[in-house]
Structures are given as structure tokens and as C-alpha cells.
XYZ file of C-alpha atoms in Angstrom:
729
model
C 198.972 119.655 112.566
C 200.737 122.717 113.055
C 199.546 125.987 111.680
C 201.274 128.418 110.009
C 200.921 130.408 112.558
C 202.907 128.812 114.816
C 205.677 127.237 112.547
C 206.117 131.452 112.101
C 206.537 132.522 115.812
C 208.423 129.684 117.243
C 210.913 130.693 114.545
C 210.397 134.219 115.000
C 210.813 134.088 118.783
C 213.823 131.373 118.673
C 215.845 133.983 116.109
C 215.488 136.754 118.350
C 216.874 134.910 120.932
C 219.846 134.836 118.932
C 219.670 138.485 117.677
C 219.004 139.694 121.315
C 221.915 137.082 122.972
C 225.905 137.411 122.212
C 227.568 134.416 121.285
C 224.080 132.280 120.971
C 224.982 129.279 119.358
C 221.064 127.322 117.978
C 221.970 123.949 118.603
C 220.500 121.386 116.163
C 219.127 119.221 119.302
C 217.644 121.934 120.968
C 215.169 122.670 117.406
C 214.565 119.687 117.289
C 213.181 119.321 120.582
C 211.557 122.604 120.074
C 209.465 120.662 116.798
C 209.165 117.197 118.101
C 207.070 119.206 121.340
C 205.170 121.945 118.756
C 204.009 118.677 117.002
C 203.400 116.799 119.533
C 200.802 119.446 121.242
C 199.295 120.452 117.962
C 197.980 116.753 117.797
C 195.580 117.576 120.675
C 192.027 116.278 120.979
C 189.281 118.557 121.618
C 186.593 117.896 122.795
C 183.230 119.244 121.198
C 180.437 120.871 122.887
C 177.375 118.352 123.649
C 180.060 115.529 122.697
C 182.103 112.872 124.890
C 185.421 113.435 126.152
C 187.661 112.086 123.535
C 189.486 108.657 123.325
C 193.375 109.703 124.127
C 195.872 107.269 122.664
C 199.064 109.289 123.728
C 198.990 110.964 119.839
C 199.522 114.213 121.970
C 202.376 112.559 124.645
C 206.433 112.883 123.786
C 208.879 111.451 125.776
C 212.225 113.051 125.148
C 216.030 112.412 126.413
C 218.091 115.437 126.427
C 221.679 115.041 127.367
C 222.792 117.360 129.724
C 223.794 120.596 126.995
C 220.480 120.098 124.955
C 219.019 123.295 126.301
C 216.024 121.442 127.411
C 214.359 124.406 129.649
C 214.716 126.698 127.058
C 213.216 124.380 124.195
C 210.321 123.260 125.984
C 209.027 126.890 127.525
C 209.520 128.761 123.917
C 207.105 124.901 122.201
C 204.573 124.954 124.926
C 204.084 128.390 125.352
C 203.230 129.507 121.909
C 201.055 126.472 121.698
C 199.549 126.764 124.703
C 198.881 130.663 123.963
C 197.455 129.213 119.930
C 195.177 126.130 121.549
C 193.482 128.036 124.229
C 195.594 126.260 127.237
C 197.608 126.632 130.222
C 201.238 124.918 130.174
C 202.146 123.588 133.548
C 206.171 122.811 133.863
C 206.813 120.747 136.604
C 209.597 119.654 138.435
C 211.424 116.748 141.023
C 213.356 119.330 142.663
C 212.951 122.910 144.153
C 215.939 124.056 142.671
C 214.545 123.234 139.002
C 211.531 125.141 140.283
C 213.724 128.204 141.567
C 216.032 128.025 138.616
C 212.465 128.069 135.769
C 210.949 131.348 137.582
C 213.816 133.010 138.507
C 216.168 132.915 135.376
C 214.800 130.458 132.777
C 211.512 131.969 131.901
C 212.760 136.053 132.569
C 215.676 135.191 130.135
C 212.980 133.795 127.689
C 210.760 136.760 127.850
C 213.538 139.514 127.583
C 215.607 137.478 124.822
C 213.088 136.231 122.767
C 210.303 138.784 122.787
C 207.354 136.034 123.855
C 205.218 137.782 125.949
C 204.529 134.614 128.908
C 203.105 135.315 132.632
C 204.318 132.888 135.357
C 203.920 131.805 138.845
C 205.690 129.275 141.187
C 202.710 127.233 142.574
C 202.414 125.450 146.207
C 200.512 123.635 147.816
C 198.881 124.967 151.028
C 201.380 123.741 153.491
C 203.435 125.891 152.656
C 201.371 128.929 154.161
C 200.465 129.766 157.213
C 196.636 130.619 158.096
C 196.197 134.421 159.030
C 192.897 133.680 161.076
C 195.034 130.261 163.338
C 197.399 132.344 163.725
C 195.699 135.561 165.276
C 193.437 132.703 167.411
C 197.074 131.013 168.469
C 198.521 135.036 169.285
C 195.338 137.307 170.460
C 194.607 137.521 174.291
C 192.889 134.428 176.574
C 190.300 136.987 177.348
C 189.339 137.393 173.990
C 188.985 133.249 173.742
C 186.857 132.899 176.565
C 184.566 135.549 175.783
C 183.620 133.598 172.687
C 183.177 130.266 174.850
C 187.312 129.245 174.809
C 189.700 128.425 176.964
C 193.257 128.060 175.179
C 192.913 126.334 172.082
C 193.642 122.827 173.497
C 192.792 120.432 170.690
C 195.836 122.485 168.914
C 198.240 122.181 171.932
C 198.913 118.373 172.666
C 200.832 119.578 175.380
C 201.782 122.758 176.584
C 203.011 125.486 174.659
C 206.888 126.946 175.401
C 207.588 130.278 175.846
C 209.771 130.132 173.025
C 206.980 128.579 170.976
C 204.392 131.339 171.482
C 207.293 134.041 171.174
C 207.942 132.183 167.558
C 204.315 132.824 166.496
C 203.583 135.781 167.782
C 206.565 137.605 166.315
C 205.159 135.870 162.965
C 202.137 137.340 162.790
C 203.533 141.282 164.189
C 205.969 140.229 160.863
C 202.558 138.953 158.851
C 200.467 141.845 159.929
C 202.875 144.701 159.357
C 203.334 142.650 155.336
C 207.069 142.226 156.000
C 206.643 138.555 156.336
C 204.345 137.186 152.838
C 202.915 133.510 154.637
C 205.144 131.928 152.316
C 207.196 129.863 154.648
C 209.897 129.448 152.514
C 210.354 132.640 153.129
C 210.583 133.147 156.630
C 214.666 133.471 157.386
C 215.163 131.132 159.995
C 213.568 127.393 160.239
C 210.219 126.980 161.418
C 209.451 123.501 163.431
C 207.325 121.509 161.851
C 204.811 120.935 165.019
C 204.636 124.542 165.199
C 203.703 124.681 161.153
C 201.448 122.363 161.621
C 198.832 124.413 164.116
C 198.884 127.428 161.763
C 199.429 126.578 157.799
C 196.871 126.160 155.534
C 194.537 123.043 155.126
C 192.104 122.217 152.781
C 188.933 120.893 155.634
C 190.087 123.521 158.391
C 189.476 126.372 155.645
C 186.917 128.523 156.349
C 186.817 129.636 152.272
C 184.934 132.954 151.254
C 183.494 133.241 154.873
C 187.503 134.068 156.350
C 187.692 137.234 157.871
C 190.903 137.293 156.895
C 190.571 135.908 153.134
C 191.631 139.319 151.841
C 195.192 138.507 153.498
C 195.532 134.726 153.201
C 198.696 134.132 151.194
C 197.448 130.291 149.810
C 194.064 132.218 148.132
C 196.450 135.428 146.931
C 199.124 132.733 145.297
C 196.570 131.016 143.888
C 194.427 133.770 142.904
C 197.649 134.140 140.628
C 197.591 131.172 139.459
C 194.227 131.853 137.826
C 196.040 134.725 135.488
C 198.730 133.261 134.220
C 199.655 131.362 131.003
C 202.757 129.025 132.603
C 202.499 127.312 136.207
C 205.112 126.137 137.452
C 205.361 122.892 140.189
C 206.688 120.502 141.750
C 205.610 116.706 141.008
C 204.391 116.079 144.247
C 201.601 118.804 143.726
C 200.962 117.788 140.567
C 199.845 113.896 141.902
C 198.262 115.532 144.696
C 196.062 117.863 142.266
C 195.497 114.579 139.964
C 194.284 112.046 142.927
C 191.913 114.586 144.055
C 190.445 114.665 140.624
C 192.334 117.017 138.712
C 191.466 121.226 138.204
C 191.441 121.410 142.347
C 194.444 123.257 142.738
C 196.422 123.462 139.517
C 194.329 123.990 136.121
C 192.490 120.774 135.112
C 194.489 118.425 133.012
C 192.029 118.705 129.735
C 193.174 122.720 129.534
C 196.628 121.828 130.382
C 199.714 121.333 128.218
C 202.226 119.107 130.664
C 206.294 119.771 130.639
C 207.500 117.371 133.123
C 211.055 117.893 133.680
C 212.795 115.323 136.240
C 210.640 112.470 134.557
C 212.276 109.874 135.554
C 211.272 111.134 139.325
C 208.045 110.585 138.373
C 206.757 106.714 139.373
C 208.888 107.223 142.649
C 206.721 110.519 143.294
C 202.896 109.121 142.462
C 203.367 105.555 144.348
C 204.471 107.993 147.390
C 201.105 110.025 146.504
C 198.730 106.931 146.433
C 200.279 105.148 149.053
C 198.244 105.725 152.690
C 199.436 105.408 156.246
C 198.558 106.433 159.538
C 200.479 106.256 162.847
C 199.052 104.154 166.164
C 199.567 107.693 168.625
C 198.589 110.238 166.227
C 194.435 108.278 165.176
C 194.155 107.179 169.335
C 195.158 110.928 170.500
C 192.560 112.397 167.711
C 189.847 110.221 168.629
C 190.222 110.427 172.170
C 190.239 114.166 171.649
C 187.094 114.222 169.191
C 184.067 114.181 171.352
C 185.628 117.246 172.923
C 184.612 119.403 170.050
C 181.309 116.817 168.164
C 179.626 118.224 171.808
C 180.650 121.889 170.854
C 179.575 120.761 167.089
C 176.567 119.573 168.369
C 175.263 122.277 171.039
C 176.144 125.289 168.038
C 174.171 123.032 165.325
C 171.938 121.092 166.986
C 172.839 117.462 166.096
C 173.172 116.148 168.580
C 172.090 112.576 167.114
C 174.722 112.812 164.282
C 177.321 113.962 166.540
C 176.403 111.015 168.797
C 177.248 108.904 165.739
C 180.751 110.522 165.416
C 181.416 109.223 168.751
C 180.632 106.127 168.893
C 182.372 105.342 165.353
C 185.507 106.796 166.737
C 185.078 104.856 170.438
C 184.423 101.449 167.906
C 187.554 102.563 166.163
C 189.774 103.178 169.073
C 188.095 99.779 170.329
C 190.217 97.882 166.893
C 192.955 99.985 167.551
C 193.601 99.151 170.907
C 193.031 94.860 169.685
C 195.712 95.855 166.821
C 197.656 96.927 169.828
C 197.288 93.556 171.178
C 197.971 91.867 168.530
C 201.026 93.613 167.679
C 203.063 93.552 170.369
C 203.070 89.768 169.965
C 203.871 89.632 166.578
C 207.608 88.537 166.378
C 208.150 90.604 163.001
C 207.862 93.783 165.323
C 210.051 92.057 167.890
C 212.920 94.498 169.004
C 215.420 92.522 167.702
C 216.119 92.437 163.724
C 217.156 88.715 162.511
C 220.938 88.190 161.498
C 220.288 88.901 158.144
C 218.432 92.105 158.353
C 221.259 93.447 160.349
C 223.774 92.216 157.275
C 221.479 94.239 155.385
C 221.455 97.453 157.550
C 225.287 97.511 157.531
C 225.068 96.905 153.752
C 222.840 99.863 152.790
C 222.969 102.641 156.466
C 220.097 104.701 154.492
C 217.133 106.483 154.758
C 214.010 104.169 153.384
C 212.345 106.239 150.381
C 209.102 105.270 151.986
C 210.001 106.876 156.103
C 211.290 104.715 157.773
C 214.784 103.523 159.585
C 215.980 101.088 158.688
C 216.449 99.850 162.238
C 213.288 99.883 162.496
C 211.264 96.293 162.720
C 208.259 95.783 159.935
C 205.876 93.436 159.561
C 205.049 93.268 155.917
C 201.916 91.410 155.068
C 202.779 88.710 152.288
C 201.370 89.169 148.815
C 199.180 91.840 150.587
C 197.628 89.295 152.166
C 195.956 89.418 155.673
C 197.547 87.300 158.037
C 195.315 84.293 158.977
C 193.196 85.087 162.001
C 193.330 88.766 161.350
C 190.596 89.092 158.965
C 187.707 90.281 161.254
C 190.089 92.565 162.731
C 190.731 94.330 159.373
C 187.181 94.165 158.394
C 185.891 96.133 161.746
C 188.395 98.584 161.418
C 187.636 99.746 157.835
C 184.169 99.675 158.717
C 184.641 102.141 161.717
C 187.115 104.026 160.063
C 184.281 104.735 157.170
C 181.532 105.169 158.865
C 183.897 107.868 161.198
C 184.471 109.554 158.115
C 181.265 109.710 157.089
C 179.816 111.065 160.474
C 182.885 113.564 159.951
C 181.938 114.849 157.237
C 178.223 115.018 158.304
C 179.101 117.061 160.958
C 181.187 119.394 159.052
C 178.925 119.948 156.925
C 176.350 121.033 159.003
C 179.116 123.525 160.797
C 179.365 124.922 156.874
C 175.416 125.487 157.238
C 175.002 126.869 160.976
C 177.412 129.715 159.511
C 174.876 130.381 156.832
C 172.079 130.800 158.813
C 173.749 131.862 161.964
C 175.413 135.185 162.013
C 175.400 135.988 166.116
C 177.451 132.748 166.367
C 179.490 133.059 163.158
C 182.885 133.544 165.146
C 182.792 130.815 167.553
C 181.531 128.904 164.274
C 184.226 129.712 162.447
C 186.911 128.451 165.413
C 185.050 125.142 165.750
C 185.428 124.781 161.479
C 188.921 125.428 162.161
C 189.985 123.303 164.413
C 187.287 120.635 163.475
C 189.437 120.661 160.677
C 191.823 118.827 161.666
C 189.537 116.012 162.784
C 188.444 115.811 159.430
C 191.695 115.625 157.849
C 192.973 112.620 160.447
C 189.418 110.740 159.854
C 190.587 111.062 155.833
C 193.541 110.059 156.506
C 193.059 106.524 158.231
C 189.742 105.366 155.841
C 192.696 105.810 153.162
C 194.824 103.474 154.974
C 191.803 100.812 156.110
C 190.707 100.776 152.622
C 193.492 100.269 150.582
C 194.014 97.422 153.714
C 190.595 95.554 153.825
C 191.324 95.558 149.312
C 191.208 91.842 148.272
C 192.127 92.777 144.260
C 190.793 90.272 142.182
C 192.669 87.280 140.902
C 195.390 87.595 138.567
C 195.771 91.259 139.414
C 198.918 92.803 141.080
C 199.167 93.076 144.896
C 198.907 95.889 147.206
C 201.845 95.983 149.301
C 200.475 95.886 153.527
C 202.840 96.692 156.341
C 203.508 97.733 159.826
C 206.313 99.549 160.948
C 207.020 99.538 164.707
C 208.917 103.072 165.828
C 211.885 102.318 167.938
C 211.767 105.948 169.921
C 210.488 107.235 172.418
C 206.883 106.813 171.896
C 207.070 103.521 170.568
C 204.603 104.184 167.710
C 203.016 102.237 164.899
C 202.678 102.811 161.346
C 200.279 101.154 159.361
C 200.879 101.731 155.704
C 199.545 100.794 152.350
C 200.242 101.640 148.512
C 199.787 99.813 145.024
C 203.390 98.260 144.074
C 203.379 100.066 140.606
C 201.527 103.970 140.141
C 201.116 102.997 136.312
C 197.803 102.590 136.061
C 196.971 105.500 137.954
C 198.724 107.827 135.866
C 196.949 106.606 132.813
C 194.047 107.160 133.873
C 194.003 110.014 136.081
C 196.175 112.462 134.156
C 197.511 111.007 130.768
C 193.974 109.882 129.289
C 192.936 113.014 130.727
C 195.638 115.742 129.676
C 195.744 117.930 126.187
C 199.762 117.087 125.629
C 202.423 116.474 127.628
C 206.260 115.913 127.802
C 208.633 113.979 129.129
C 212.184 114.858 129.465
C 215.293 114.512 131.395
C 219.375 114.039 130.736
C 218.524 110.299 131.808
C 215.385 108.339 130.624
C 216.576 105.625 128.684
C 217.531 102.590 130.351
C 219.464 99.527 128.539
C 219.483 101.631 125.562
C 215.787 101.468 125.779
C 212.930 103.967 127.012
C 210.952 100.109 128.232
C 211.348 100.362 131.674
C 210.344 104.415 131.807
C 206.851 103.429 129.494
C 205.865 100.557 131.573
C 206.496 102.431 135.531
C 204.223 105.383 134.291
C 201.699 103.691 132.183
C 202.155 105.228 128.849
C 203.075 101.400 127.557
C 199.388 101.379 127.279
C 198.688 104.476 125.472
C 200.188 103.389 121.874
C 200.709 106.742 120.553
C 202.855 108.141 122.520
C 206.705 108.575 121.218
C 209.560 109.304 122.275
C 213.425 110.678 120.614
C 216.701 110.394 122.545
C 218.717 113.641 121.320
C 222.035 113.645 120.278
C 224.855 114.835 123.141
C 226.299 118.356 122.644
C 229.799 116.746 123.613
C 232.240 115.289 122.145
C 232.962 112.032 124.168
C 235.830 110.548 122.516
C 238.342 113.632 122.882
C 236.620 114.925 125.959
C 237.146 112.112 128.504
C 238.089 108.551 129.404
C 236.592 105.274 131.407
C 238.775 103.381 133.561
C 238.955 99.792 134.537
C 241.289 98.972 136.487
C 242.945 95.104 137.521
C 240.630 95.033 140.753
C 239.863 91.825 142.123
C 237.701 92.300 144.907
C 234.105 91.840 144.696
C 231.746 94.167 145.495
C 229.864 90.857 147.226
C 232.548 90.197 149.482
C 232.580 94.217 151.305
C 235.365 93.820 153.517
C 237.686 93.245 150.780
C 236.070 95.449 148.026
C 236.059 98.135 150.810
C 239.963 97.652 151.421
C 240.683 97.880 147.762
C 238.835 101.273 147.048
C 241.042 102.120 149.679
C 244.048 101.103 147.951
C 243.267 102.289 145.082
C 242.349 105.974 145.475
C 245.599 107.187 146.447
C 247.029 105.358 143.673
C 243.877 107.243 141.254
C 244.618 110.785 142.760
C 247.442 112.755 142.898
C 247.240 114.515 146.432
C 249.321 117.357 144.459
C 246.893 118.853 141.269
C 244.961 121.247 142.145
C 241.441 119.444 140.668
C 238.431 118.493 141.836
C 237.733 114.717 142.348
C 234.211 112.849 142.736
C 233.908 109.693 144.469
C 230.798 108.367 144.288
C 229.602 105.567 146.724
C 226.436 103.561 146.794
C 226.476 103.093 151.579
C 228.032 105.677 154.103
C 229.163 103.013 155.926
C 231.652 102.005 153.721
C 232.276 105.681 152.230
C 232.862 106.795 155.873
C 235.539 103.372 156.164
C 237.091 104.137 152.990
C 237.921 107.850 154.428
C 239.549 106.546 157.465
C 241.524 104.373 155.313
C 243.106 106.947 153.483
C 246.632 107.609 154.038
C 247.534 111.314 156.218
C 248.406 113.790 153.559
C 244.938 112.992 152.013
C 242.361 113.089 154.983
C 242.886 117.415 154.535
C 241.459 117.138 150.983
C 238.146 114.959 152.092
C 234.662 116.507 152.133
C 232.297 114.116 152.958
C 228.730 114.228 152.332
C 226.253 114.380 155.092
C 229.309 116.162 156.967
C 228.817 119.793 155.824
C 225.284 120.997 154.099
C 225.511 121.048 151.144
C 225.808 125.126 149.839
C 229.537 125.273 152.521
C 230.863 121.370 150.860
C 230.450 123.136 147.389
C 231.587 126.323 148.643
C 234.777 125.056 150.158
C 235.623 122.669 147.262
C 235.631 126.207 145.343
C 237.987 127.530 147.558
C 240.269 124.823 147.829
C 241.015 124.418 144.041
C 240.868 128.619 143.738
C 243.978 127.824 146.354
C 245.778 125.747 144.375
C 245.180 122.798 145.885
C 243.531 119.462 145.878
C 239.991 119.097 146.642
C 237.782 115.214 146.704
C 234.198 115.015 147.410
C 233.071 112.391 148.647
C 228.974 111.775 148.378
C 226.351 109.106 147.869
C 223.085 108.716 145.120
C 221.782 112.118 145.327
C 225.437 113.664 144.712
C 225.468 111.463 141.697
C 222.252 113.296 140.119
C 221.629 117.317 139.790
C 224.997 118.301 140.278
C 226.937 120.548 138.141
C 231.049 120.644 138.620
C 232.249 122.333 135.738
C 235.523 122.629 134.302
C 238.409 121.954 136.851
C 236.293 121.390 139.877
C 235.355 117.883 138.349
C 237.969 116.270 136.787
C 237.614 112.644 137.502
C 234.125 111.079 138.408
C 235.708 107.443 140.763
C 232.191 105.075 141.381
C 232.500 102.567 143.970
C 230.372 100.221 143.377
C 227.456 99.859 140.538
C 224.947 101.797 142.268
C 222.241 98.647 142.444
C 219.241 99.189 144.757
C 218.462 97.078 146.973
C 214.410 95.674 147.581
C 214.605 97.003 150.960
C 211.378 98.516 150.968
C 207.881 96.486 151.623
C 206.558 98.033 147.941
C 210.012 96.525 146.214
C 209.823 93.458 147.973
C 206.054 92.775 146.882
C 206.927 94.125 143.518
C 209.653 91.335 143.300
C 207.735 88.676 144.239
C 204.944 89.342 142.312
C 207.256 89.666 139.258
C 208.618 86.099 140.052
C 205.392 84.354 140.720
C 204.983 85.534 136.951
C 208.174 83.832 136.034
C 209.742 86.583 135.451
C 213.063 88.121 137.054
C 213.150 90.987 138.748
C 217.019 91.683 138.903
C 216.751 91.644 135.374
C 213.764 93.369 134.757
C 213.853 96.052 137.275
C 217.194 96.213 139.543
C 219.278 96.149 136.011
C 217.616 98.808 134.233
C 217.294 101.082 137.144
C 220.934 100.544 138.082
C 221.732 101.815 134.157
C 219.687 104.838 134.474
C 221.480 105.484 138.110
C 224.847 104.673 136.597
C 224.675 106.871 134.002
C 223.655 109.716 135.627
C 226.771 109.064 137.994
C 228.907 109.267 134.838
C 227.235 112.514 133.927
C 228.774 114.536 136.490
C 232.397 114.596 134.581
C 231.228 116.125 131.629
C 229.204 119.239 131.865
C 230.255 121.856 129.398
C 232.032 121.164 125.439
C 235.038 122.693 127.242
C 235.024 119.898 130.229
C 237.542 117.228 129.770
C 238.205 114.357 132.530
C 238.191 110.618 133.496
C 235.389 108.059 134.995
C 236.603 105.112 137.059
C 234.485 102.147 138.119
C 235.367 100.061 140.806
C 233.660 97.367 140.178
C 234.615 94.245 138.666
C 230.955 93.385 137.841
C 231.435 95.421 134.651
C 233.636 93.071 133.117
C 232.810 89.417 134.923
C 228.958 89.847 134.189
C 226.856 89.711 131.572
C 224.701 92.599 133.021
C 228.290 94.662 132.999
C 228.636 94.746 129.225
C 224.986 96.174 128.869
C 225.931 98.822 131.583
C 228.991 99.608 129.611
C 227.157 99.500 126.034
C 225.061 102.589 127.452
C 227.631 105.140 128.783
C 228.856 107.969 126.489
C 231.391 107.150 124.253
C 234.529 108.027 126.563
C 238.131 106.659 125.007
C 238.170 102.976 127.337
C 241.557 102.960 128.722
C 242.742 100.040 130.935
């Protein structure tokens, strides 16, 4: 229950904002959200000394859909900040996008502290991979003579090819700037883009880290940032970092779940972000390169740590794993699924979608999906042998790493050499973990009746012609329920769009909250008067999107009728495929072409700048965009008076996880289109429509050029979830 102290603190600090901010208008929905979060967090269970951890059933978790204009971030920061302080917890705010993270740290939190008088300290949390390792950087930039004194030549392990002069120049420049404290070691603050290959050689990783023994510990950007996190009230993170911490057991990077209240914004992204985190993959080429290089460094460790037998065991496991991978290469070269030429059906799918997969492959790369996650006949022994070798390698690599740590404590005279070995060996430990994680999943056979794992192999058709082994759960619900929700002191999940088809069922299923029966849900009312501010137009378009050529022609024919080329207003046209977007652009009348701004042809910031410049000059401006422009794009006022949706945003089940999941649903007698595709399309459609009305002064029209909203039963369901615009046509 909320205490009087908490009630008064929330009321007084919210009242202060009104006093200190001219024209501030308290919003009923915002006040409702503040109260709901405070009451949820007040229901948190505490673990008494000597007792078992409390059994949590979702009593301190609430899911809140807060439409644009509610003021969600102020609500959860105020309520969450006060409740965290009074209940002795830390507030962890997680978002899906960098833009919202920056907004929270640079604008929303400073605003709250200044205007409300609430004393909150806060910091932005980033993963190790965003920070450089000073020790690695100095090792790569010091003179060869000094390296030779330590028993090393130029560190060949870190360079898989001879470094280019410009690469060495960049590292030397970075070293000079860091030493002079003009660069703080955060990758995001370096003025130019840093190539991934270069950054990998100097980034901070947990296996190569020397921790307290590092001679550069006092200036390490990662540890300085982590030390700051230990002292602040609010930690701002992203979903990837939150999930990485949970997958390592929680409390490793961020405060422990039991001591944390979570505010998870943009929560509709969490299920798929979690799937990416809990999946595993490794490339054949990278694994083979690492295994072939491994004996070079195990020999040095054996000499330093007097662990020849242990090094031999690691080398034997690496050799066994290499044998298995070479055997895999034979089978993969013979697999028809991985041939260079996709089937006509696949080529048709590629033409329609023309998009990058969420799981890191291009649609032109052939994929061998193991149906229902079952190991193909004849490969059971090879899978077993590969898994055994991978686990054996990891075990011995861990033992060698422990031996190095022991040497650091016992042999001061070799400390520089040992530190250098530890840093380089960390890369091999990380690779061994990655390989073992993949084969642990691939060799897993779920019990009868349990959902399958998705397992597949991708052939990368590029200069190196690589194979990538992949495995993943088909749902992140179980991981989230057990690793996060049943441990967290409390949580609020929020976004402008969380309901699908008028309820929260899809999100609750995908996040595992459906198994915590006391989880509360709340759909707040929008502050906008949609009936007066907007219109919804469904023109008489007869071509179905199921006939792509005819539908593309119809869209190109309708756009000039809908968009006036001589009116200085902004129009956003949203497409589901890049190919259709480009073909429609080519078919527009010549006088429309100068008005077009097409996503992908310009950086987003440049595109938006030109959009506003055109409107300011008294010209019309038309943005052609894809899925990512249907969410998070803020174009208030005249910048967006019309949103035109070319096609309902149905996702094709074009990645192996979705395909495996759909078959699993069908085998249980379900319909994946009704259970997943339509509900997900509902969320995407509401998000796309939400680009129109961003403030209480906005106005305009949404047009949908897909006749299925009229002809199909699910079309009426989708329309029923849209804001109550005035219907025309």
C-alpha cells in the first residue's frame, strides 16, 4: 500500500512542476498513469532476512498503453523515482532506441529535477562494447621494440591481416586523444565513424579484461562509467543491455532485479529484442580461424603457467572441433538447400519483401531450415560430436584462463607478459563460449509436447563464402518470466501502442506475463479529439495487394489524386516493401519528382531537414518511407497533414524463427495468421496512423490504399482499433 509520505511526495512534486512551468496543464491521463505506477510499485514484496525469496505473481507489474500526448516519461520518472527512493530500490529505465535514451538523459530527467524539485541522480548505462580498453589500445600503439622485450612480435592474434597505415594512424590518434583526455573512450563520442574491425581490437570485453589487476584500471572508461552507476538513483539503459544482464544472471551490468524497479518504455519491442539476445550463432570461417590460431597462445600460456597438460587438452579439443567443422563443410557443400540458386517461390518472396531480415541475413542468402528443429537424418552423430568437442574446448579454455589469473597473483616478475596473454586469450574464451552456446542449442531435443527450437544454417554469399550456424527459442516468454518478472521488485511496461485488436493478449503472451496472473493492464485515453482533428479515407481501389503489379499501378495512379503538388503541406506515404516504393516513385508524374524525399536515398536527419526547408519555402514535400518511418517519426503541424498507407503492414514469416513458430502453432491446431500476423499488423497499423496527430493542434487525413480493409473480416477488426477519425468515402 502507498504510504502517506509517498502520496504527499508525488502530489507535491507534481504540483511544483505546475508552479515552475508557465502554461503547464495537468493531464488526467498522466495523473492516472502516475497513480497506477505508484500503486503497483507499492505492492512489491520484500525478502525478509533468513526467509526464501517471495513468490511473485505480477502483483507489482503493470502494463500501460499511453497514447501520444499523455506525457509518459514524466509520469514514470516521477512515480518511479519517488517509489525507488522510499522503498530502497534503484530505478532502471530501458528503451529500444538511442533517440529515447538521449531524450531521457538530456531532456526529461533534467527537466524533472529542475521543475519538480525532486532530487534524483541519473546516468546512462552502456555495454562494455561501447568503451575502449586503454590497455589494448596502448599495446597496439606502443613500439615494436618494447613489444619484443616482452617476448612478442606485433600482436598477430589481434591482427588477422597486416594492418593498413590508415588503421595504425587512427589508433595512434585515438591513443593520443585519450591520453590527453580529449577523448573519453566512449565510441559514440568519437567524431568519426570507427570501423567495426578496428573497434573490435580495442574494445572492452569481459574475458580479456584484467579487472583490478589492470595497470590502466584507474582510467578505464568502462569501470569509470560502472562506478558512476553504483551511486545514482536512476539508470537509463536500453533493452539489449537489460536483456544481456538478465541472460548473465542479473546484477552483473545493472543492479540486481530484486533491488530494481523497471520502467520499460517502447515495450512492444521487448519480445523480439529478447529473442535476439537468447539466440546463438557462429560463423564457420571465424570458428576455424580461431581454432587454428589457438595453439599459438595455449603454448605461451603453458610456458608461463606450467600447464602443458591442460594446454594439450585444449589443443586436442580444438583439433576435434576442427575435424567436425571440416566434416560439416562437406555436408553443407552437398546440401541442396544451400545451393546458390533459390527456388522460384523464394525468388518471388524476395521480390515482394526486398528487406533486410531482423536476424542478420540478406534475403538472397540461402538458408537450410531444419524442420521443427529436428536434426536431419544422418547428422545426429555429427551434431553430438560437435557439441561434445565444443563443450570440452570451453571447459579447458576456462581452466587455462583460471590458470592465468592464478599466475598473475603468484608471479609478479611476469606480470606484463601475463597481462598481455590474458587480454589476447580473452578473445578465444569469448569465441569458445559463442560456439558452445550454438551447439548446446542445436543438440538440444525438447521433450515431447514442448515447443521446438529453431535451427538453421545460412550460407553467406560474399567474398568469403561463409556458413553461419544458428539456433534460437521460438519464444522469449519463458526466459522473461523466469529471469526477469519473477525476480523484479516491480515493473511498468509502456508504449503508445501495446494493444492489438483491442486487448493486451498478444503482448502478455509474448513477454510471459500471461503466466503471472496478478499483472495489471491499463489503457489510457488519448488527449486528442480525433473526430475533429482527423479524417480516415478509404478510396475505391480495386486492385488487391495480392496482385503486386496491379496494386503498384493503382497506388501510383491514386497518389496524384490525393496529394496536391501546389500546397505547402507535408505528406508521409508508407510502404511495406522497398521495391514497391521505388516503382511507385518512378511512375509518378514529372512535376511530383522534385517534391519526393525517399527513405534510404538520404540519411534520415538530412531527409527531414530538406522536408522542413521545402515547407518553409512554400512548397509541398512528400516523404516515401518504410516500416521504420511508421514508428517514432515526429512530424507535427504542417509537416505531416496527410498519411497515406499503401498496404496493410502484414509481416511475411520470412525468417527461420517465425517459420518454425508458425508450424508449431499449426501442429497444435491453431492459425498463425489469426494468432500472430493479424494482431501484429494491428499494432503496426495503429503506429503508422499515429504519425498524423502529434499535438492538440494537428489536423489531417489518413488514407489506406488496401481494399482488404473493406473486403476481409480481419480488415474490419483492424479498422475498429484505429482512432475514431471522421470517416469519408
